[in-house]
Amino acid sequence: MSLLVLRAALAIGFLIDFVVGAVSLLAPQLLQPLFDVPIKDLMTAQIAGGELVVAALVYALAFRDPARFRTLLWICALDQLFAVVLPSLGIARGDLPGTWKVVAPIPFQALLALLFVVYAVRRTPSPQPT
């Protein structure tokens, strides 16, 4: 897999977290109509939004130099894993609706998590002495 694939995945992760984080932070009442996520407490949604914006910054830093910041890929993988497990549990408990907006991203985010793990464990070849 190439660096281009990793950077594309990091850009997608950044966009997901930044958009959802910005909406949660600035207009949490829009989470229900846009993403089918019911909001019980606006302050909790805003705090979570701030955390998502910070996570988006981790993606941006990893995007800048994936080899140097390879350990950040573990955080990106964990972020995507949360995006798979938490909605799945919410649907199973009946806390989240099983709508297309909630269910459709789950396999894609699982793929992103796997991709980040593969790149995190991958060893980059050391430069050959000349």
Short mmCIF file of C-alpha atoms in Angstrom, two decimals:
data_model
loop_
_atom_site.label_atom_id
_atom_site.label_comp_id
_atom_site.label_asym_id
_atom_site.label_seq_id
_atom_site.Cartn_x
_atom_site.Cartn_y
_atom_site.Cartn_z
CA MET A 1 0.00 0.00 0.00
CA SER A 2 1.29 3.39 -0.82
CA LEU A 3 1.73 6.57 1.14
CA LEU A 4 -1.01 8.08 -1.02
CA VAL A 5 -3.55 5.57 0.34
CA LEU A 6 -2.55 6.37 3.92
CA ARG A 7 -2.74 10.10 3.34
CA ALA A 8 -6.16 9.75 1.72
CA ALA A 9 -7.38 7.76 4.74
CA LEU A 10 -5.95 10.36 7.12
CA ALA A 11 -7.65 13.15 5.16
CA ILE A 12 -10.98 11.30 5.34
CA GLY A 13 -10.56 10.73 9.09
CA PHE A 14 -9.73 14.42 9.53
CA LEU A 15 -12.82 15.50 7.60
CA ILE A 16 -15.13 13.16 9.53
CA ASP A 17 -13.88 14.29 12.93
CA PHE A 18 -13.62 17.96 12.03
CA VAL A 19 -17.10 18.23 10.51
CA VAL A 20 -18.87 16.23 13.24
CA GLY A 21 -16.79 18.00 15.89
CA ALA A 22 -17.54 21.47 14.54
CA VAL A 23 -21.27 20.72 14.34
CA SER A 24 -21.22 19.29 17.87
CA LEU A 25 -19.28 22.25 19.19
CA LEU A 26 -21.05 25.08 17.39
CA ALA A 27 -24.56 23.77 16.70
CA PRO A 28 -25.23 20.56 18.66
CA GLN A 29 -28.95 20.81 17.98
CA LEU A 30 -28.16 19.91 14.34
CA LEU A 31 -26.73 16.49 15.23
CA GLN A 32 -30.19 14.90 15.16
CA PRO A 33 -31.30 16.17 11.74
CA LEU A 34 -27.89 15.80 10.07
CA PHE A 35 -26.56 12.55 11.55
CA ASP A 36 -29.56 10.92 13.32
CA VAL A 37 -27.75 11.20 16.66
CA PRO A 38 -30.19 12.03 19.46
CA ILE A 39 -28.88 14.64 21.88
CA LYS A 40 -29.95 14.52 25.51
CA ASP A 41 -27.51 17.12 26.85
CA LEU A 42 -26.21 19.96 24.67
CA MET A 43 -23.21 20.65 26.91
CA THR A 44 -22.03 17.04 26.67
CA ALA A 45 -22.37 17.23 22.88
CA GLN A 46 -20.30 20.41 22.82
CA ILE A 47 -17.57 18.88 24.98
CA ALA A 48 -17.48 15.83 22.70
CA GLY A 49 -17.30 18.19 19.72
CA GLY A 50 -14.22 19.84 21.16
CA GLU A 51 -12.62 16.44 21.63
CA LEU A 52 -13.40 15.51 18.01
CA VAL A 53 -11.78 18.72 16.76
CA VAL A 54 -8.66 17.84 18.77
CA ALA A 55 -8.72 14.34 17.24
CA ALA A 56 -8.95 15.96 13.80
CA LEU A 57 -5.75 17.84 14.60
CA VAL A 58 -4.05 14.50 15.33
CA TYR A 59 -5.05 13.36 11.82
CA ALA A 60 -3.62 16.58 10.37
CA LEU A 61 -0.33 16.09 12.18
CA ALA A 62 -0.07 12.45 11.07
CA PHE A 63 -0.92 13.52 7.50
CA ARG A 64 1.97 15.99 7.51
CA ASP A 65 4.64 13.32 8.02
CA PRO A 66 3.24 9.79 8.46
CA ALA A 67 6.66 8.18 8.92
CA ARG A 68 7.73 10.59 11.63
CA PHE A 69 4.39 10.54 13.44
CA ARG A 70 3.67 6.85 12.91
CA THR A 71 2.70 6.37 16.57
CA LEU A 72 -0.19 8.79 16.03
CA LEU A 73 -1.69 6.22 13.67
CA TRP A 74 -2.58 4.17 16.77
CA ILE A 75 -4.66 7.10 18.04
CA CYS A 76 -6.32 7.37 14.63
CA ALA A 77 -7.08 3.64 14.68
CA LEU A 78 -8.54 3.91 18.17
CA ASP A 79 -10.66 6.89 17.10
CA GLN A 80 -12.10 4.86 14.22
CA LEU A 81 -12.58 1.82 16.47
CA PHE A 82 -14.67 3.96 18.82
CA ALA A 83 -16.68 5.08 15.77
CA VAL A 84 -17.41 1.40 15.06
CA VAL A 85 -18.01 0.01 18.54
CA LEU A 86 -19.95 2.82 20.24
CA PRO A 87 -22.67 3.23 17.57
CA SER A 88 -22.97 -0.56 17.30
CA LEU A 89 -23.56 -0.82 21.04
CA GLY A 90 -25.96 2.13 20.91
CA ILE A 91 -28.00 0.44 18.19
CA ALA A 92 -28.00 -2.87 20.08
CA ARG A 93 -29.23 -1.15 23.27
CA GLY A 94 -31.81 0.89 21.39
CA ASP A 95 -30.17 4.22 22.23
CA LEU A 96 -29.40 4.98 18.58
CA PRO A 97 -31.69 4.45 15.62
CA GLY A 98 -30.56 1.85 13.11
CA THR A 99 -30.89 4.30 10.22
CA TRP A 100 -28.73 4.49 7.14
CA LYS A 101 -26.89 7.58 8.48
CA VAL A 102 -25.84 5.66 11.60
CA VAL A 103 -25.19 2.18 10.15
CA ALA A 104 -23.61 2.96 6.76
CA PRO A 105 -20.35 4.49 8.05
CA ILE A 106 -19.58 1.58 10.40
CA PRO A 107 -17.92 -0.81 7.87
CA PHE A 108 -16.02 2.07 6.26
CA GLN A 109 -14.69 3.23 9.63
CA ALA A 110 -13.71 -0.34 10.49
CA LEU A 111 -11.70 -0.40 7.26
CA LEU A 112 -10.02 2.89 8.19
CA ALA A 113 -9.13 1.51 11.64
CA LEU A 114 -7.59 -1.58 10.05
CA LEU A 115 -5.66 0.53 7.55
CA PHE A 116 -4.20 2.70 10.32
CA VAL A 117 -3.14 -0.38 12.31
CA VAL A 118 -1.44 -1.89 9.25
CA TYR A 119 0.54 1.30 8.67
CA ALA A 120 1.31 1.71 12.39
CA VAL A 121 2.94 -1.73 12.65
CA ARG A 122 4.62 -1.54 9.28
CA ARG A 123 8.35 -0.99 9.41
CA THR A 124 9.75 1.55 7.04
CA PRO A 125 12.96 0.48 5.34
CA SER A 126 16.05 2.12 6.78
CA PRO A 127 18.13 4.19 4.39
CA GLN A 128 20.98 2.34 2.72
CA PRO A 129 24.46 3.71 3.49
CA THR A 130 26.23 5.12 0.46
#
